[in-house]
Tab-separated table of C-alpha atoms and ligand atoms in Angstrom:
chain	number	residue	atom	x	y	z
H	1	MET	CA	63.792	186.611	120.068
H	2	SER	CA	63.246	190.248	120.938
H	3	GLN	CA	62.940	192.796	118.137
H	4	LEU	CA	65.090	195.211	120.176
H	5	SER	CA	68.148	196.635	118.465
H	6	LEU	CA	70.892	198.841	119.791
H	7	ALA	CA	71.751	200.052	116.295
H	8	VAL	CA	71.964	203.852	115.837
H	9	GLU	CA	72.484	206.159	112.882
H	10	LEU	CA	74.551	209.298	113.202
H	11	ALA	CA	74.300	211.560	110.172
H	12	GLY	CA	74.232	208.627	107.833
H	13	LEU	CA	76.786	206.627	109.762
H	14	GLY	CA	75.133	203.371	110.853
H	15	LEU	CA	76.527	201.776	114.031
H	16	ARG	CA	75.687	198.457	115.664
H	17	ASN	CA	75.376	200.210	119.026
H	18	PRO	CA	75.783	203.720	120.426
H	19	THR	CA	79.204	203.301	122.101
H	20	MET	CA	82.700	204.473	121.084
H	21	ASN	CA	85.941	205.139	122.816
H	22	ALA	CA	86.751	208.787	123.461
H	23	ALA	CA	89.561	210.182	121.303
H	24	GLY	CA	92.894	209.741	123.041
H	25	VAL	CA	92.081	206.576	124.911
H	26	LEU	CA	93.459	203.406	123.367
H	27	GLY	CA	93.456	205.002	119.946
H	28	MET	CA	97.154	205.165	119.050
H	29	SER	CA	97.220	202.121	116.773
H	30	SER	CA	94.986	199.884	114.660
H	31	TYR	CA	95.811	197.079	117.043
H	32	GLN	CA	94.369	198.965	120.031
H	33	LEU	CA	91.338	200.135	118.076
H	34	LYS	CA	90.579	196.652	116.728
H	35	ARG	CA	90.597	195.380	120.315
H	36	LEU	CA	88.037	198.011	121.251
H	37	TYR	CA	85.770	197.017	118.426
H	38	GLU	CA	86.175	193.305	119.243
H	39	SER	CA	85.189	194.180	122.854
H	40	GLY	CA	81.894	195.653	121.705
H	41	ALA	CA	82.420	199.316	120.683
H	42	GLY	CA	80.007	200.487	117.989
H	43	ALA	CA	82.772	202.594	116.335
H	44	VAL	CA	86.329	203.424	117.218
H	45	VAL	CA	87.916	206.887	117.472
H	46	THR	CA	91.589	207.534	116.715
H	47	LYS	CA	93.891	209.574	118.891
H	48	SER	CA	93.738	213.165	117.633
H	49	LEU	CA	96.073	213.248	114.637
H	50	GLY	CA	98.130	216.175	113.428
H	51	ARG	CA	100.170	216.932	110.359
H	52	GLN	CA	103.530	216.210	112.082
H	53	PRO	CA	104.365	213.464	114.589
H	54	ARG	CA	104.461	214.851	118.161
H	55	ASN	CA	105.944	213.478	121.371
H	56	GLY	CA	103.679	215.527	123.571
H	57	HIS	CA	104.613	217.114	126.856
H	58	PRO	CA	107.296	215.747	129.181
H	59	ASN	CA	106.180	213.687	132.225
H	60	PRO	CA	104.284	213.896	134.468
H	61	THR	CA	101.393	214.137	131.979
H	62	ILE	CA	98.694	212.404	134.010
H	63	VAL	CA	97.519	212.583	137.590
H	64	PHE	CA	94.782	210.727	139.393
H	65	VAL	CA	92.585	212.998	141.456
H	66	GLU	CA	89.394	212.543	143.434
H	67	GLY	CA	86.659	211.721	140.941
H	68	GLY	CA	88.810	211.493	137.867
H	69	VAL	CA	92.070	212.045	136.066
H	70	ILE	CA	93.836	215.181	134.895
H	71	ASN	CA	95.922	214.806	131.712
H	72	SER	CA	98.179	217.109	129.792
H	73	MET	CA	99.489	214.720	127.266
H	74	GLY	CA	100.118	217.521	124.745
H	75	LEU	CA	98.699	215.804	121.634
H	76	PRO	CA	101.271	213.030	121.225
H	77	ASN	CA	100.465	211.247	117.935
H	78	PRO	CA	102.312	209.554	115.104
H	79	SER	CA	100.829	211.921	112.433
H	80	ALA	CA	97.830	211.484	110.129
H	81	GLU	CA	100.205	210.459	107.311
H	82	TYR	CA	101.423	207.496	109.385
H	83	PHE	CA	97.878	206.630	110.464
H	84	ARG	CA	96.603	206.251	106.901
H	85	ASP	CA	97.688	202.595	106.813
H	86	GLU	CA	96.272	202.020	110.294
H	87	ILE	CA	92.867	203.212	109.081
H	88	LYS	CA	93.135	201.018	105.997
H	89	ARG	CA	93.882	197.988	108.248
H	90	LEU	CA	90.720	198.724	110.302
H	91	LYS	CA	88.618	199.267	107.159
H	92	ALA	CA	89.834	195.926	105.765
H	93	GLU	CA	87.937	194.405	108.727
H	94	ASN	CA	84.884	196.593	108.285
H	95	ILE	CA	85.438	198.469	111.517
H	96	PRO	CA	83.749	201.874	111.606
H	97	VAL	CA	86.433	204.487	112.161
H	98	VAL	CA	86.027	208.027	113.337
H	99	ALA	CA	89.246	209.930	112.630
H	100	SER	CA	89.952	212.656	115.191
H	101	PHE	CA	92.319	215.420	114.140
H	102	PHE	CA	93.633	218.856	115.067
H	103	ALA	CA	95.666	221.521	113.341
H	104	ALA	CA	96.960	225.023	113.857
H	105	SER	CA	95.946	226.426	110.481
H	106	ILE	CA	92.988	226.190	108.096
H	107	GLU	CA	95.369	224.822	105.424
H	108	ASP	CA	96.400	221.939	107.689
H	109	PHE	CA	92.811	221.235	108.737
H	110	THR	CA	91.888	220.965	105.033
H	111	TYR	CA	94.885	218.798	104.250
H	112	LEU	CA	94.188	216.432	107.190
H	113	ALA	CA	90.509	216.159	106.333
H	114	SER	CA	91.302	215.054	102.810
H	115	ILE	CA	94.011	212.501	103.679
H	116	LEU	CA	91.900	210.957	106.420
H	117	THR	CA	88.933	210.807	104.062
H	118	ASP	CA	91.040	209.161	101.366
H	119	ALA	CA	92.350	206.676	103.914
H	120	GLY	CA	88.830	205.390	104.304
H	121	ALA	CA	87.643	206.867	107.622
H	122	ASP	CA	83.850	206.690	108.077
H	123	ALA	CA	83.585	210.070	109.834
H	124	LEU	CA	85.800	212.958	110.967
H	125	GLU	CA	85.901	214.431	114.417
H	126	ILE	CA	87.443	217.893	114.535
H	127	ASN	CA	89.270	218.386	117.799
H	128	CYS	CA	89.115	222.101	118.451
H	129	SER	CA	89.002	221.744	122.178
H	130	CYS	CA	92.263	220.317	123.547
H	131	PRO	CA	92.998	222.138	126.798
H	132	ASN	CA	96.719	221.466	126.614
H	133	VAL	CA	98.099	223.400	123.669
H	134	GLY	CA	96.952	226.952	124.252
H	135	ARG	CA	100.349	228.473	123.869
H	136	GLU	CA	100.742	226.944	120.455
H	137	LYS	CA	97.565	228.540	119.196
H	138	CYS	CA	95.788	225.299	118.165
H	139	MET	CA	93.237	225.963	120.782
H	140	LEU	CA	90.109	227.159	119.119
H	141	GLU	CA	87.867	226.608	122.039
H	142	ALA	CA	86.361	230.018	122.584
H	143	ASP	CA	87.292	231.494	119.231
H	144	ARG	CA	84.121	231.781	117.140
H	145	GLU	CA	85.810	232.964	113.982
H	146	SER	CA	88.259	229.983	113.873
H	147	LEU	CA	85.434	227.545	114.643
H	148	GLU	CA	83.499	228.905	111.680
H	149	LYS	CA	86.403	228.795	109.325
H	150	VAL	CA	87.593	225.363	110.376
H	151	THR	CA	84.197	223.762	110.218
H	152	LYS	CA	83.562	225.265	106.765
H	153	ALA	CA	86.952	224.221	105.418
H	154	VAL	CA	86.666	220.642	106.683
H	155	ARG	CA	83.082	220.498	105.355
H	156	GLU	CA	84.322	221.513	101.905
H	157	ALA	CA	87.303	219.131	102.005
H	158	SER	CA	85.313	215.951	102.796
H	159	SER	CA	81.961	214.344	102.039
H	160	LEU	CA	82.149	212.337	105.304
H	161	PRO	CA	80.004	213.060	108.365
H	162	VAL	CA	81.830	215.763	110.303
H	163	PHE	CA	81.620	215.892	114.101
H	164	VAL	CA	82.939	218.885	116.010
H	165	LYS	CA	84.212	218.158	119.534
H	166	LEU	CA	83.588	221.055	121.829
H	167	THR	CA	85.131	222.182	125.080
H	168	PRO	CA	83.219	222.675	128.355
H	169	ASN	CA	85.616	225.547	129.185
H	170	VAL	CA	83.256	228.251	127.875
H	171	ALA	CA	80.419	230.268	129.373
H	172	ASN	CA	77.962	229.138	126.681
H	173	ILE	CA	78.583	225.893	124.808
H	174	VAL	CA	75.532	226.430	122.650
H	175	GLU	CA	77.194	229.358	120.798
H	176	GLY	CA	80.021	227.214	119.480
H	177	ALA	CA	77.674	224.392	118.592
H	178	LYS	CA	75.462	226.711	116.614
H	179	ILE	CA	78.440	228.040	114.681
H	180	ALA	CA	79.502	224.474	113.872
H	181	GLU	CA	75.974	223.532	112.811
H	182	GLU	CA	75.567	226.609	110.643
H	183	ASN	CA	78.827	225.820	108.927
H	184	GLY	CA	78.097	222.306	107.983
H	185	ALA	CA	78.877	220.136	110.994
H	186	ASP	CA	76.840	216.908	111.082
H	187	GLY	CA	77.169	216.314	114.777
H	188	ILE	CA	78.612	217.654	117.983
H	189	THR	CA	80.779	215.701	120.415
H	190	ALA	CA	80.269	217.077	123.927
H	191	VAL	CA	82.621	217.403	125.727
H	192	ASN	CA	86.405	217.479	125.845
H	193	THR	CA	88.095	217.748	129.240
H	194	LEU	CA	87.619	220.512	131.793
H	195	LYS	CA	90.706	222.643	132.648
H	196	ALA	CA	92.073	221.626	135.960
H	197	LEU	CA	95.165	221.598	138.208
H	198	ALA	CA	96.634	219.350	140.928
H	199	VAL	CA	99.264	220.335	143.486
H	200	ASP	CA	102.004	218.361	145.302
H	201	ILE	CA	102.121	219.840	148.792
H	202	ASP	CA	105.541	218.329	149.560
H	203	LEU	CA	107.152	219.731	146.488
H	204	ARG	CA	104.940	222.800	146.756
H	205	LYS	CA	104.450	222.704	143.009
H	206	PRO	CA	101.777	221.809	140.451
H	207	ILE	CA	102.089	218.083	139.616
H	208	LEU	CA	101.796	218.208	135.831
H	209	SER	CA	104.764	219.447	133.836
H	210	ASN	CA	102.355	221.550	131.797
H	211	ILE	CA	100.822	222.859	135.105
H	212	ILE	CA	97.258	222.823	133.759
H	213	GLY	CA	95.569	219.846	132.220
H	214	GLY	CA	92.110	218.512	131.432
H	215	LEU	CA	89.846	216.749	133.962
H	216	SER	CA	88.004	213.648	132.816
H	217	GLY	CA	86.160	210.833	134.607
H	218	PRO	CA	83.165	210.777	137.016
H	219	ALA	CA	83.717	214.349	138.188
H	220	LEU	CA	83.179	215.592	134.666
H	221	LYS	CA	79.882	213.710	134.129
H	222	PRO	CA	77.399	216.284	135.560
H	223	VAL	CA	79.089	219.059	133.568
H	224	ALA	CA	78.937	216.982	130.367
H	225	LEU	CA	75.320	216.075	130.992
H	226	ARG	CA	74.428	219.728	131.435
H	227	CYS	CA	76.194	220.535	128.139
H	228	VAL	CA	74.349	217.762	126.298
H	229	TRP	CA	71.093	218.958	127.805
H	230	GLU	CA	71.634	222.534	126.620
H	231	LEU	CA	72.717	221.438	123.181
H	232	PHE	CA	69.709	219.180	122.716
H	233	GLU	CA	67.430	222.136	123.386
H	234	ASN	CA	69.235	224.348	120.899
H	235	ILE	CA	70.579	222.448	117.917
H	236	GLU	CA	69.160	219.937	115.415
H	237	ILE	CA	72.218	217.813	114.631
H	238	PRO	CA	72.971	214.696	116.674
H	239	ILE	CA	75.030	214.939	119.853
H	240	ILE	CA	77.638	212.412	120.932
H	241	GLY	CA	77.910	212.489	124.717
H	242	CYS	CA	81.366	212.230	126.317
H	243	GLY	CA	82.548	212.807	129.886
H	244	GLY	CA	82.497	210.376	132.783
H	245	VAL	CA	80.638	207.435	131.410
H	246	SER	CA	81.732	204.597	133.702
H	247	TYR	CA	78.622	202.360	133.958
H	248	TRP	CA	75.672	201.588	131.746
H	249	ARG	CA	73.519	203.890	133.833
H	250	ASP	CA	75.713	206.835	132.896
H	251	ALA	CA	75.194	206.005	129.237
H	252	VAL	CA	71.421	205.922	129.690
H	253	GLU	CA	71.599	209.310	131.454
H	254	PHE	CA	73.391	210.790	128.457
H	255	LEU	CA	70.825	209.300	126.023
H	256	LEU	CA	67.920	210.652	128.102
H	257	CYS	CA	69.526	214.109	128.123
H	258	GLY	CA	69.782	214.079	124.308
H	259	ALA	CA	72.911	212.242	123.217
H	260	SER	CA	72.402	209.847	120.255
H	261	ALA	CA	75.659	208.025	121.038
H	262	ILE	CA	78.254	208.073	123.846
H	263	GLN	CA	82.039	207.896	124.126
H	264	ILE	CA	83.897	206.196	126.959
H	265	GLY	CA	87.421	207.260	127.898
H	266	THR	CA	88.789	207.365	131.437
H	267	ALA	CA	86.671	204.445	132.673
H	268	LEU	CA	88.472	202.131	130.206
H	269	MET	CA	91.566	202.540	132.390
H	270	ASP	CA	89.761	201.203	135.501
H	271	HIS	CA	87.246	198.826	134.035
H	272	GLY	CA	89.060	197.595	131.000
H	273	VAL	CA	87.726	197.134	127.462
H	274	GLU	CA	85.047	194.729	128.730
H	275	LEU	CA	83.165	197.838	129.722
H	276	PHE	CA	81.707	198.198	126.172
H	277	LYS	CA	79.913	194.904	126.574
H	278	GLU	CA	78.646	195.814	130.069
H	279	VAL	CA	77.414	199.165	128.906
H	280	ASN	CA	75.641	197.753	125.839
H	281	GLU	CA	74.067	194.938	127.837
H	282	GLY	CA	72.905	197.453	130.456
H	283	ILE	CA	71.323	199.689	127.814
H	284	ARG	CA	69.626	196.708	126.229
H	285	ARG	CA	68.270	195.543	129.618
H	286	TYR	CA	67.010	199.035	130.389
H	287	LEU	CA	65.239	199.334	127.052
H	288	GLU	CA	63.669	195.910	127.399
H	289	GLU	CA	62.524	196.362	130.990
H	290	ASN	CA	60.964	199.689	130.175
H	291	GLY	CA	59.172	198.637	127.000
H	292	PHE	CA	61.332	200.555	124.459
H	293	ARG	CA	62.265	199.091	121.097
H	294	GLY	CA	65.486	200.929	120.379
H	295	VAL	CA	68.014	203.508	121.505
H	296	LYS	CA	66.295	206.246	119.499
H	297	ASP	CA	63.174	205.887	121.624
H	298	ILE	CA	64.937	207.337	124.675
H	299	VAL	CA	67.160	209.995	123.094
H	300	GLY	CA	66.160	213.301	124.765
H	301	LEU	CA	63.309	211.707	126.679
H	302	ALA	CA	64.158	213.582	129.876
H	303	HIS	CA	63.204	216.825	128.127
H	304	GLU	CA	59.579	215.775	127.772
H	305	THR	CA	57.291	217.419	130.262
N	1	RRO	O1	96.620	215.114	124.109
N	1	RRO	C1	96.050	215.837	124.923
N	1	RRO	O2	96.699	216.496	125.755
N	1	RRO	C2	94.618	215.978	124.998
N	1	RRO	C3	93.831	216.218	123.911
N	1	RRO	BR1	94.445	216.223	122.200
N	1	RRO	C4	92.440	216.486	124.102
N	1	RRO	O3	91.677	216.771	123.173
N	1	RRO	N1	91.972	216.483	125.379
N	1	RRO	C5	92.720	216.218	126.456
N	1	RRO	O4	92.219	216.220	127.526
N	1	RRO	N2	94.048	215.968	126.217
């Protein structure tokens, strides 16, 4: 029996392997999340939850483009209040749960952090990077002051590990990450989707009802890798890589660039939930064949000269 283990630790959160789903993909119920865990995910991430239930934007909210998908779902979710029992169901089965949430005010961020903590979540992921709600002012992406206040407020409201999910839609992703780190974040999830647009030439109109959406999938991967690379060189807290992981090799690329764990989103639509097993087996094979003993051995290795 090999001594090799895929287990990782993220700011005190111990996981059996470094994979999770990305927030928003198959995270709308405990049933879906349980299925992800049973398929091999190391932890599961809820759909981003708000204070009130939301239906999201009218259709079309998703369009397949070359190299990925553009979505403008508009934060549909059943509310954090409703999700409390879903989290409790997952915790009754010892499933590690990362609760993703968003709000439009500091007061709501604080409220959500405390009810999700009380529900039993293992970690919080602050979504301050949704590309699809700018007009409603929940979009904190390039706003340093809000990022500082939100991180600080959530940090004070919860003793759980706090991850801050950042947007790639900024000139310098390190700035936001440093603000989050200085204000108590335990990790950075990099990245959310990249602002994008698709056009229907017959209708001569943008396809999505919201016009602009967020690009995910293979086309996002090189951008996400670049962000993880820059973050690893500039912050101390762990990085969770997200953006275009479709095969085990992609996961290894993220680990080598400095991610301590990875999230898979869009590829679950094409490859199904079996992908977690394939990715974990691929990482294990790679570690074995190259003489490494664990995931930690390769985190950031591509930075070594
Ligand atoms: O629901 C969405 O429109 C959405 C969210 Br909350 C997000 O964080 N990222 C994204 O691409 N879509």
